[in-house]
PDB file of C-alpha atoms in Angstrom:
ATOM      1  CA  MET N 488     -16.989  31.239 -77.177  1.00 54.00           C
ATOM      2  CA  ASN N 489     -16.052  27.488 -77.534  1.00 66.00           C
ATOM      3  CA  ILE N 490     -15.827  26.517 -73.949  1.00 75.00           C
ATOM      4  CA  THR N 491     -14.061  23.248 -74.038  1.00 79.00           C
ATOM      5  CA  CYS N 492     -14.686  20.024 -71.744  1.00 84.00           C
ATOM      6  CA  ASN N 493     -11.540  20.594 -69.555  1.00 81.00           C
ATOM      7  CA  VAL N 494     -13.006  24.124 -68.482  1.00 80.00           C
ATOM      8  CA  ILE N 495     -16.460  22.506 -67.782  1.00 78.00           C
ATOM      9  CA  ARG N 496     -14.804  19.654 -65.551  1.00 81.00           C
ATOM     10  CA  ASP N 497     -13.330  21.989 -63.597  1.00 80.00           C
ATOM     11  CA  LEU N 498     -16.821  23.401 -63.099  1.00 81.00           C
ATOM     12  CA  LEU N 499     -18.480  20.761 -62.305  1.00 79.00           C
ATOM     13  CA  PRO N 500     -18.239  20.178 -58.393  1.00 82.00           C
ATOM     14  CA  LEU N 501     -19.556  23.619 -58.111  1.00 79.00           C
ATOM     15  CA  TYR N 502     -22.444  22.692 -59.996  1.00 79.00           C
ATOM     16  CA  ALA N 503     -22.912  19.376 -58.843  1.00 79.00           C
ATOM     17  CA  GLU N 504     -22.673  21.049 -54.648  1.00 79.00           C
ATOM     18  CA  GLY N 505     -24.921  23.631 -55.907  1.00 78.00           C
ATOM     19  CA  LEU N 506     -22.289  26.373 -55.485  1.00 77.00           C
ATOM     20  CA  ALA N 507     -22.079  27.727 -59.106  1.00 78.00           C
ATOM     21  CA  GLY N 508     -23.730  31.084 -60.211  1.00 80.00           C
ATOM     22  CA  ASP N 509     -26.561  31.414 -62.022  1.00 80.00           C
ATOM     23  CA  ASP N 510     -24.514  32.053 -65.470  1.00 79.00           C
ATOM     24  CA  THR N 511     -22.246  29.242 -64.979  1.00 82.00           C
ATOM     25  CA  VAL N 512     -25.189  26.844 -64.199  1.00 82.00           C
ATOM     26  CA  LYS N 513     -26.542  27.999 -67.518  1.00 82.00           C
ATOM     27  CA  LEU N 514     -23.213  27.521 -69.443  1.00 82.00           C
ATOM     28  CA  VAL N 515     -22.675  24.186 -67.553  1.00 81.00           C
ATOM     29  CA  GLU N 516     -25.660  22.938 -68.385  1.00 83.00           C
ATOM     30  CA  GLU N 517     -25.565  23.964 -72.515  1.00 81.00           C
ATOM     31  CA  HIS N 518     -22.524  22.005 -72.532  1.00 82.00           C
ATOM     32  CA  LEU N 519     -23.930  18.896 -70.861  1.00 82.00           C
ATOM     33  CA  ALA N 520     -27.247  18.972 -73.178  1.00 80.00           C
ATOM     34  CA  ALA N 521     -24.316  18.347 -76.146  1.00 79.00           C
ATOM     35  CA  CYS N 522     -21.672  16.477 -74.668  1.00 85.00           C
ATOM     36  CA  GLU N 523     -21.864  12.884 -73.349  1.00 84.00           C
ATOM     37  CA  ASP N 524     -18.781  12.480 -71.854  1.00 81.00           C
ATOM     38  CA  CYS N 525     -19.016  15.469 -69.564  1.00 83.00           C
ATOM     39  CA  ARG N 526     -22.353  13.722 -68.503  1.00 83.00           C
ATOM     40  CA  LYS N 527     -20.833  10.519 -67.381  1.00 82.00           C
ATOM     41  CA  ALA N 528     -18.172  13.054 -65.221  1.00 82.00           C
ATOM     42  CA  LEU N 529     -21.208  14.150 -63.629  1.00 79.00           C
ATOM     43  CA  GLN N 530     -22.589  10.945 -62.810  1.00 83.00           C
ATOM     44  CA  GLU N 531     -19.548  10.233 -61.602  1.00 81.00           C
ATOM     45  CA  LEU N 532     -18.960  12.886 -59.709  1.00 77.00           C
ATOM     46  CA  ARG N 533     -22.563  12.423 -57.848  1.00 78.00           C
ATOM     47  CA  ALA N 534     -22.447   8.844 -57.287  1.00 76.00           C
ATOM     48  CA  PRO N 535     -21.476   7.805 -53.440  1.00 73.00           C
ATOM     49  CA  VAL N 536     -17.862   6.974 -52.962  1.00 66.00           C
ATOM     50  CA  LYS N 537     -17.713   3.400 -51.310  1.00 65.00           C
ATOM     51  CA  LEU N 538     -15.137   3.115 -48.767  1.00 60.00           C
ATOM     52  CA  SER N 539     -13.437  -0.547 -48.480  1.00 61.00           C
ATOM     53  CA  ALA N 540     -13.772  -2.151 -45.117  1.00 60.00           C
ATOM     54  CA  ASP N 541     -10.606  -2.160 -43.467  1.00 59.00           C
ATOM     55  CA  THR N 542     -10.439  -5.938 -42.013  1.00 60.00           C
ATOM     56  CA  ASP N 543      -7.304  -5.470 -40.331  1.00 63.00           C
ATOM     57  CA  ALA N 544      -7.911  -5.539 -36.528  1.00 66.00           C
ATOM     58  CA  ALA N 545      -4.590  -5.498 -34.965  1.00 74.00           C
ATOM     59  CA  PRO N 546      -4.043  -1.652 -34.034  1.00 76.00           C
ATOM     60  CA  LEU N 547      -7.494  -2.229 -32.271  1.00 74.00           C
ATOM     61  CA  ARG N 548      -6.388  -5.225 -30.471  1.00 79.00           C
ATOM     62  CA  ARG N 549      -3.223  -3.252 -29.635  1.00 81.00           C
ATOM     63  CA  VAL N 550      -5.335  -0.412 -28.135  1.00 81.00           C
ATOM     64  CA  ARG N 551      -7.937  -2.647 -26.491  1.00 83.00           C
ATOM     65  CA  SER N 552      -4.752  -4.363 -24.769  1.00 83.00           C
ATOM     66  CA  LYS N 553      -3.047  -1.197 -23.553  1.00 82.00           C
ATOM     67  CA  MET N 554      -6.278   0.212 -22.220  1.00 87.00           C
ATOM     68  CA  GLN N 555      -6.889  -2.936 -20.137  1.00 89.00           C
ATOM     69  CA  LYS N 556      -3.514  -3.286 -18.798  1.00 86.00           C
ATOM     70  CA  GLN N 557      -3.199   0.473 -17.643  1.00 87.00           C
ATOM     71  CA  LYS N 558      -7.252   0.042 -16.030  1.00 90.00           C
ATOM     72  CA  THR N 559      -5.572  -3.377 -14.447  1.00 90.00           C
ATOM     73  CA  ARG N 560      -2.282  -1.619 -13.329  1.00 88.00           C
ATOM     74  CA  ALA N 561      -4.903   1.486 -11.818  1.00 91.00           C
ATOM     75  CA  ILE N 562      -6.715  -1.153  -9.819  1.00 93.00           C
ATOM     76  CA  ILE N 563      -3.788  -2.899  -8.527  1.00 92.00           C
ATOM     77  CA  LEU N 564      -2.213   0.737  -7.702  1.00 92.00           C
ATOM     78  CA  THR N 565      -5.660   1.496  -5.979  1.00 93.00           C
ATOM     79  CA  ALA N 566      -5.730  -1.665  -4.165  1.00 94.00           C
ATOM     80  CA  LEU N 567      -2.370  -1.205  -2.693  1.00 94.00           C
ATOM     81  CA  ILE N 568      -2.869   2.277  -1.183  1.00 94.00           C
ATOM     82  CA  CYS N 569      -5.953   1.066   0.169  1.00 95.00           C
ATOM     83  CA  LEU N 570      -3.548  -1.683   1.767  1.00 94.00           C
ATOM     84  CA  VAL N 571      -1.200   0.508   3.281  1.00 94.00           C
ATOM     85  CA  VAL N 572      -3.662   3.064   4.561  1.00 95.00           C
ATOM     86  CA  ALA N 573      -6.150   0.465   6.329  1.00 95.00           C
ATOM     87  CA  THR N 574      -3.269  -1.307   7.846  1.00 94.00           C
ATOM     88  CA  THR N 575      -1.657   2.481   9.279  1.00 94.00           C
ATOM     89  CA  LEU N 576      -5.286   3.463  10.319  1.00 94.00           C
ATOM     90  CA  PHE N 577      -5.352   0.015  12.340  1.00 93.00           C
ATOM     91  CA  GLY N 578      -2.114   0.520  13.762  1.00 92.00           C
ATOM     92  CA  TRP N 579      -2.994   4.264  14.870  1.00 91.00           C
ATOM     93  CA  LEU N 580      -6.099   3.203  15.906  1.00 91.00           C
ATOM     94  CA  THR N 581      -4.936   0.064  18.182  1.00 89.00           C
ATOM     95  CA  ALA N 582      -1.597   1.707  19.516  1.00 89.00           C
ATOM     96  CA  PRO N 583      -1.460   0.801  23.188  1.00 88.00           C
ATOM     97  CA  GLU N 584      -2.195   3.869  25.952  1.00 88.00           C
ATOM     98  CA  TYR N 585      -0.691   2.141  28.724  1.00 88.00           C
ATOM     99  CA  LEU N 586      -2.480   2.502  32.139  1.00 88.00           C
ATOM    100  CA  PRO N 587      -0.673   3.989  35.309  1.00 87.00           C
ATOM    101  CA  TYR N 588      -1.661   0.726  38.290  1.00 87.00           C
ATOM    102  CA  SER N 589      -4.995   0.749  39.962  1.00 88.00           C
ATOM    103  CA  ILE N 590      -6.838  -1.275  41.782  1.00 87.00           C
ATOM    104  CA  GLN N 591      -9.565  -0.658  39.152  1.00 87.00           C
ATOM    105  CA  THR N 592      -7.130  -1.684  36.198  1.00 89.00           C
ATOM    106  CA  ILE N 593      -5.739  -4.573  37.901  1.00 91.00           C
ATOM    107  CA  LYS N 594      -6.421  -6.796  40.987  1.00 91.00           C
ATOM    108  CA  LEU N 595      -4.311 -10.372  41.421  1.00 91.00           C
ATOM    109  CA  THR N 596      -6.622 -12.620  43.486  1.00 90.00           C
ATOM    110  CA  GLY N 597      -5.002 -15.937  45.196  1.00 89.00           C
ATOM    111  CA  HIS N 598      -6.812 -19.263  45.400  1.00 87.00           C
ATOM    112  CA  GLU N 599      -6.388 -22.693  46.585  1.00 85.00           C
ATOM    113  CA  ASN N 600      -3.609 -25.140  45.581  1.00 84.00           C
ATOM    114  CA  ASN N 601      -1.384 -21.593  45.084  1.00 85.00           C
ATOM    115  CA  ILE N 602      -3.350 -20.819  42.028  1.00 91.00           C
ATOM    116  CA  LEU N 603      -3.268 -16.972  41.313  1.00 92.00           C
ATOM    117  CA  SER N 604      -5.398 -14.818  38.741  1.00 93.00           C
ATOM    118  CA  VAL N 605      -5.460 -11.797  37.548  1.00 93.00           C
ATOM    119  CA  ARG N 606      -8.600  -9.657  36.599  1.00 92.00           C
ATOM    120  CA  PHE N 607      -8.776  -6.804  34.701  1.00 92.00           C
ATOM    121  CA  GLY N 608     -10.826  -3.801  35.031  1.00 89.00           C
ATOM    122  CA  ASP N 609     -13.690  -2.485  32.452  1.00 84.00           C
ATOM    123  CA  GLY N 610     -11.274   0.266  31.615  1.00 85.00           C
ATOM    124  CA  VAL N 611      -8.762  -2.577  29.731  1.00 89.00           C
ATOM    125  CA  THR N 612      -8.676  -3.214  26.168  1.00 88.00           C
ATOM    126  CA  GLY N 613      -5.536  -5.194  25.846  1.00 86.00           C
ATOM    127  CA  TYR N 614      -2.965  -6.798  28.160  1.00 88.00           C
ATOM    128  CA  ASP N 615       0.324  -8.644  28.381  1.00 87.00           C
ATOM    129  CA  ILE N 616       1.263 -11.220  30.378  1.00 88.00           C
ATOM    130  CA  ASN N 617       5.217 -12.283  30.096  1.00 86.00           C
ATOM    131  CA  ARG N 618       6.350 -14.880  32.360  1.00 87.00           C
ATOM    132  CA  PHE N 619      10.127 -15.648  33.316  1.00 85.00           C
ATOM    133  CA  PRO N 620      12.138 -17.775  35.446  1.00 85.00           C
ATOM    134  CA  SER N 621      12.927 -16.093  38.046  1.00 80.00           C
ATOM    135  CA  GLU N 622      16.846 -15.157  39.469  1.00 73.00           C
ATOM    136  CA  THR N 623      16.788 -17.074  42.880  1.00 71.00           C
ATOM    137  CA  GLY N 624      15.584 -20.150  41.041  1.00 71.00           C
ATOM    138  CA  ARG N 625      12.482 -20.286  42.986  1.00 78.00           C
ATOM    139  CA  GLY N 626       9.517 -20.860  40.678  1.00 83.00           C
ATOM    140  CA  GLU N 627       8.270 -18.099  37.546  1.00 88.00           C
ATOM    141  CA  GLU N 628       8.324 -14.533  37.282  1.00 89.00           C
ATOM    142  CA  TYR N 629       5.411 -12.557  36.277  1.00 90.00           C
ATOM    143  CA  HIS N 630       5.595  -9.024  34.388  1.00 88.00           C
ATOM    144  CA  ILE N 631       2.189  -7.775  33.661  1.00 90.00           C
ATOM    145  CA  THR N 632       0.665  -4.800  31.675  1.00 89.00           C
ATOM    146  CA  ALA N 633      -2.527  -3.444  30.527  1.00 90.00           C
ATOM    147  CA  TRP N 634      -3.638  -0.473  28.101  1.00 89.00           C
ATOM    148  CA  THR N 635      -6.462   0.926  26.274  1.00 90.00           C
ATOM    149  CA  SER N 636      -6.639   2.194  22.388  1.00 90.00           C
ATOM    150  CA  LEU N 637      -8.503   4.217  20.506  1.00 89.00           C
ATOM    151  CA  LEU N 638     -10.571   1.824  18.651  1.00 87.00           C
ATOM    152  CA  GLY N 639     -11.270  -0.158  21.740  1.00 84.00           C
ATOM    153  CA  ARG N 640     -12.976   3.234  23.053  1.00 83.00           C
ATOM    154  CA  LEU N 641     -14.506   3.550  20.283  1.00 85.00           C
ATOM    155  CA  THR N 642     -15.883   0.095  19.709  1.00 82.00           C
ATOM    156  CA  GLY N 643     -16.635  -0.308  23.493  1.00 75.00           C
ATOM    157  CA  GLY N 644     -14.248  -3.394  23.661  1.00 68.00           C
ATOM    158  CA  SER N 645     -13.149  -3.124  26.993  1.00 66.00           C
ATOM    159  CA  HIS N 646     -15.086  -5.904  29.515  1.00 70.00           C
ATOM    160  CA  THR N 647     -13.579  -7.112  32.988  1.00 71.00           C
ATOM    161  CA  ARG N 648     -12.072 -10.570  32.310  1.00 85.00           C
ATOM    162  CA  GLU N 649      -9.714 -12.958  34.650  1.00 89.00           C
ATOM    163  CA  VAL N 650      -6.811 -14.658  33.670  1.00 91.00           C
ATOM    164  CA  ILE N 651      -4.942 -17.611  35.654  1.00 92.00           C
ATOM    165  CA  LEU N 652      -0.994 -17.176  36.288  1.00 90.00           C
ATOM    166  CA  ASN N 653      -0.635 -20.807  36.886  1.00 89.00           C
ATOM    167  CA  PRO N 654      -3.199 -22.892  36.047  1.00 87.00           C
ATOM    168  CA  ASP N 655      -1.018 -26.098  37.123  1.00 85.00           C
ATOM    169  CA  GLY N 656      -0.181 -24.614  40.329  1.00 84.00           C
ATOM    170  CA  GLU N 657       3.551 -23.913  39.081  1.00 87.00           C
ATOM    171  CA  ALA N 658       4.981 -21.528  41.664  1.00 88.00           C
ATOM    172  CA  VAL N 659       5.031 -18.274  41.301  1.00 89.00           C
ATOM    173  CA  SER N 660       7.998 -15.851  43.072  1.00 88.00           C
ATOM    174  CA  ALA N 661       7.128 -12.496  41.584  1.00 88.00           C
ATOM    175  CA  ALA N 662       4.487 -10.785  40.028  1.00 89.00           C
ATOM    176  CA  TYR N 663       4.748  -7.233  38.753  1.00 88.00           C
ATOM    177  CA  TYR N 664       2.719  -4.611  37.071  1.00 89.00           C
ATOM    178  CA  TYR N 665       4.642  -2.253  34.849  1.00 85.00           C
ATOM    179  CA  THR N 666       3.439   0.547  32.155  1.00 82.00           C
ATOM    180  CA  ALA N 667       5.480   2.167  29.376  1.00 70.00           C
ATOM    181  CA  TYR N 668       9.006   3.965  29.558  1.00 59.00           C
ATOM    182  CA  GLY N 669       9.750   1.976  32.446  1.00 55.00           C
ATOM    183  CA  GLN N 670       7.748   4.042  34.785  1.00 59.00           C
ATOM    184  CA  ASP N 671       5.298   3.612  37.823  1.00 65.00           C
ATOM    185  CA  HIS N 672       6.089  -0.440  37.949  1.00 77.00           C
ATOM    186  CA  HIS N 673       4.313  -2.041  41.136  1.00 83.00           C
ATOM    187  CA  TRP N 674       4.881  -5.021  43.157  1.00 84.00           C
ATOM    188  CA  LEU N 675       1.900  -7.130  43.048  1.00 86.00           C
ATOM    189  CA  TYR N 676       3.187 -10.809  44.441  1.00 86.00           C
ATOM    190  CA  GLY N 677       5.901 -12.844  46.124  1.00 84.00           C
ATOM    191  CA  GLU N 678       9.520 -11.642  46.775  1.00 75.00           C
ATOM    192  CA  GLY N 679       9.612  -8.664  45.036  1.00 64.00           C
ATOM    193  CA  ASP N 680      12.244  -5.743  44.293  1.00 63.00           C
ATOM    194  CA  GLU N 681      11.131  -2.080  44.449  1.00 59.00           C
ATOM    195  CA  ASN N 682      14.031  -0.848  42.320  1.00 58.00           C
ATOM    196  CA  VAL N 683      13.613  -3.350  39.345  1.00 60.00           C
ATOM    197  CA  VAL N 684      13.183  -1.011  35.735  1.00 60.00           C
ATOM    198  CA  PHE N 685      10.860  -2.745  32.823  1.00 61.00           C
ATOM    199  CA  LEU N 686      12.838  -1.473  29.632  1.00 59.00           C
ATOM    200  CA  PRO N 687      11.319  -1.665  26.005  1.00 65.00           C
ATOM    201  CA  ARG N 688      12.516  -3.940  23.296  1.00 71.00           C
ATOM    202  CA  LEU N 689      15.041  -2.717  21.077  1.00 81.00           C
ATOM    203  CA  PHE N 690      14.874  -4.985  18.065  1.00 81.00           C
ATOM    204  CA  LEU N 691      13.010  -2.580  15.978  1.00 88.00           C
ATOM    205  CA  SER N 692      15.847  -0.214  16.330  1.00 90.00           C
ATOM    206  CA  TYR N 693      18.522  -3.250  15.028  1.00 91.00           C
ATOM    207  CA  TYR N 694      16.003  -3.700  12.322  1.00 92.00           C
ATOM    208  CA  CYS N 695      16.041  -0.038  10.809  1.00 93.00           C
ATOM    209  CA  ILE N 696      19.552   0.609  10.670  1.00 94.00           C
ATOM    210  CA  ALA N 697      19.979  -3.633   9.345  1.00 95.00           C
ATOM    211  CA  ALA N 698      17.422  -1.888   6.767  1.00 95.00           C
ATOM    212  CA  LEU N 699      18.931   1.397   6.222  1.00 95.00           C
ATOM    213  CA  ALA N 700      22.518  -0.247   5.888  1.00 96.00           C
ATOM    214  CA  LEU N 701      21.154  -2.813   3.567  1.00 96.00           C
ATOM    215  CA  ALA N 702      18.674   0.049   1.327  1.00 95.00           C
ATOM    216  CA  VAL N 703      21.939   2.088   0.485  1.00 95.00           C
ATOM    217  CA  LEU N 704      24.008  -0.716  -0.490  1.00 96.00           C
ATOM    218  CA  LEU N 705      21.736  -2.090  -2.610  1.00 94.00           C
ATOM    219  CA  LEU N 706      21.052   1.149  -4.479  1.00 93.00           C
ATOM    220  CA  SER N 707      24.960   1.725  -4.555  1.00 93.00           C
ATOM    221  CA  ALA N 708      25.669  -1.246  -6.526  1.00 93.00           C
ATOM    222  CA  ALA N 709      22.480  -0.309  -8.792  1.00 91.00           C
ATOM    223  CA  LEU N 710      24.394   2.603  -9.615  1.00 91.00           C
ATOM    224  CA  LEU N 711      27.897   0.469 -10.600  1.00 91.00           C
ATOM    225  CA  PHE N 712      26.086  -1.606 -12.644  1.00 89.00           C
ATOM    226  CA  ARG N 713      23.455   1.064 -14.301  1.00 84.00           C
ATOM    227  CA  ARG N 714      24.927   0.055 -17.753  1.00 85.00           C
ATOM    228  CA  ASN N 715      24.137  -3.644 -17.219  1.00 85.00           C
ATOM    229  CA  GLY N 716      20.183  -3.522 -17.523  1.00 80.00           C
ATOM    230  CA  LYS N 717      19.284  -6.549 -16.196  1.00 87.00           C
ATOM    231  CA  ALA N 718      21.412  -6.410 -12.899  1.00 90.00           C
ATOM    232  CA  HIS N 719      20.373  -2.666 -12.318  1.00 89.00           C
ATOM    233  CA  ARG N 720      16.813  -3.857 -12.308  1.00 90.00           C
ATOM    234  CA  ALA N 721      17.133  -6.869  -9.841  1.00 92.00           C
ATOM    235  CA  LEU N 722      19.212  -4.636  -7.347  1.00 93.00           C
ATOM    236  CA  LEU N 723      16.927  -2.062  -7.849  1.00 92.00           C
ATOM    237  CA  TYR N 724      14.522  -4.402  -6.945  1.00 93.00           C
ATOM    238  CA  VAL N 725      15.875  -5.673  -3.954  1.00 95.00           C
ATOM    239  CA  ALA N 726      16.593  -2.713  -2.946  1.00 95.00           C
ATOM    240  CA  LEU N 727      12.671  -2.098  -2.647  1.00 95.00           C
ATOM    241  CA  MET N 728      12.611  -4.580   0.136  1.00 96.00           C
ATOM    242  CA  PRO N 729      14.304  -2.733   2.843  1.00 96.00           C
ATOM    243  CA  ALA N 730      13.133   0.528   1.610  1.00 96.00           C
ATOM    244  CA  SER N 731       9.562  -0.872   2.174  1.00 96.00           C
ATOM    245  CA  TYR N 732      10.158  -1.953   5.692  1.00 96.00           C
ATOM    246  CA  LEU N 733      11.663   1.690   6.732  1.00 96.00           C
ATOM    247  CA  LEU N 734       8.171   3.414   4.799  1.00 96.00           C
ATOM    248  CA  ALA N 735       6.364   0.843   6.974  1.00 96.00           C
ATOM    249  CA  GLN N 736       8.385   1.612  10.181  1.00 94.00           C
ATOM    250  CA  LEU N 737       7.263   5.283   9.523  1.00 94.00           C
ATOM    251  CA  CYS N 738       3.567   4.593   9.052  1.00 93.00           C
ATOM    252  CA  ILE N 739       2.876   2.160  11.912  1.00 93.00           C
ATOM    253  CA  LYS N 740       5.386   3.699  14.844  1.00 90.00           C
ATOM    254  CA  GLY N 741       6.577   6.903  13.335  1.00 89.00           C
ATOM    255  CA  THR N 742      10.351   7.662  14.498  1.00 87.00           C
ATOM    256  CA  TYR N 743       9.891   5.648  17.409  1.00 84.00           C
ATOM    257  CA  THR N 744      11.979   2.696  17.360  1.00 85.00           C
ATOM    258  CA  THR N 745      11.464   1.132  20.938  1.00 82.00           C
ATOM    259  CA  THR N 746       8.470  -0.954  21.561  1.00 83.00           C
ATOM    260  CA  TYR N 747       6.465  -2.733  24.762  1.00 79.00           C
ATOM    261  CA  ALA N 748       4.453  -5.102  22.263  1.00 80.00           C
ATOM    262  CA  PRO N 749       6.939  -6.255  19.672  1.00 82.00           C
ATOM    263  CA  ILE N 750       4.987  -9.200  18.235  1.00 85.00           C
ATOM    264  CA  ARG N 751       1.930  -6.635  17.467  1.00 87.00           C
ATOM    265  CA  ASP N 752       4.563  -3.773  15.964  1.00 90.00           C
ATOM    266  CA  LEU N 753       6.558  -5.703  14.126  1.00 91.00           C
ATOM    267  CA  SER N 754       3.776  -7.853  12.166  1.00 93.00           C
ATOM    268  CA  LEU N 755       1.664  -4.549  11.457  1.00 94.00           C
ATOM    269  CA  ILE N 756       5.224  -3.123  10.078  1.00 95.00           C
ATOM    270  CA  VAL N 757       5.607  -6.273   8.159  1.00 95.00           C
ATOM    271  CA  LEU N 758       1.660  -6.399   7.042  1.00 95.00           C
ATOM    272  CA  ALA N 759       2.282  -2.993   5.701  1.00 95.00           C
ATOM    273  CA  ALA N 760       5.604  -3.151   3.995  1.00 96.00           C
ATOM    274  CA  VAL N 761       4.090  -5.732   1.521  1.00 95.00           C
ATOM    275  CA  PRO N 762       1.796  -3.608   0.066  1.00 95.00           C
ATOM    276  CA  ILE N 763       4.443  -0.592  -0.024  1.00 96.00           C
ATOM    277  CA  TYR N 764       6.743  -3.033  -1.926  1.00 95.00           C
ATOM    278  CA  GLY N 765       3.882  -3.563  -4.325  1.00 94.00           C
ATOM    279  CA  LEU N 766       3.278   0.092  -5.129  1.00 94.00           C
ATOM    280  CA  LEU N 767       7.347   1.108  -5.412  1.00 94.00           C
ATOM    281  CA  PHE N 768       7.428  -1.894  -7.466  1.00 93.00           C
ATOM    282  CA  LEU N 769       5.136  -1.128  -9.895  1.00 92.00           C
ATOM    283  CA  LEU N 770       6.165   2.945 -10.284  1.00 90.00           C
ATOM    284  CA  ILE N 771       9.772   1.715 -10.582  1.00 91.00           C
ATOM    285  CA  SER N 772       9.145  -0.634 -13.129  1.00 89.00           C
ATOM    286  CA  LYS N 773       7.035   2.011 -14.980  1.00 86.00           C
ATOM    287  CA  ARG N 774       9.451   4.382 -15.059  1.00 85.00           C
ATOM    288  CA  LEU N 775      12.011   2.087 -16.378  1.00 83.00           C
ATOM    289  CA  LYS N 776       9.664   0.889 -19.288  1.00 81.00           C
ATOM    290  CA  ARG N 777       9.335   4.489 -20.136  1.00 79.00           C
ATOM    291  CA  LYS N 778      13.147   5.053 -19.901  1.00 75.00           C
ATOM    292  CA  ASP N 779      13.663   2.291 -22.310  1.00 69.00           C
ATOM    293  CA  LYS N 780      11.168   3.233 -24.915  1.00 68.00           C
ATOM    294  CA  LEU N 781      12.872   7.077 -25.138  1.00 65.00           C
ATOM    295  CA  CYS N 782      16.501   4.670 -25.276  1.00 63.00           C
ATOM    296  CA  ASP N 783      15.033   2.897 -28.313  1.00 57.00           C
TER     297      ASP N 783
END
């Protein structure tokens, strides 16, 4: 039987890979011995294939750039979360636990030239002294409080200390010791009033109400301008500021909006609000970019 070259070339791949049967091998070899064209075809089939190198590095650069951006974003998110957790933990660890009056807690001592000093005991880790003009117009009135904290007890930070109330010898009309929530106040010196009441600062409540109202207003405006991409984004990013303040308030003070340590509490709230805003900004911007890609 006359076997054509087309039949042999169909069998050459099996022959070259060693997958052909004995009869097929014998048939192919007999044909190759007499056909130079088929021998050349077999050599080309067995020759190694040379792949052209792809010199376009643009796709690789895009992948590398995307991976770098994701890595940077992950690092920033982790750092912001750590800052929020650290600030919140510090706020709870240093939260004042106001001490009731006792000789071991506070002692007022008079010196020459009308100098008065206050001695705080070993259990005190923090104190506050506020000075106000006397209502009688004779000298200054002092409101004193002291506290301990979990961090102070853990670190052994409490120690005896003495503070001069009037280093220049100015007149002292009265001095009171008070604790939180307007209870257990004690008249220490001067023309005291046993009926005096010490109230907490309420300005954190006003800040929370203002922040809530501003956040609602800005979010409502963002919904109205949702078809205007730039305005919508700008309003959302601005709305994150009061929202961050409210979340920071929850982290530092919980649901309490009154304070006897206004500077401390407000400083911690603002400090926590900054990384919270960064977290919200990254999350919202990522979501908006994903939404834009879906729309495209």
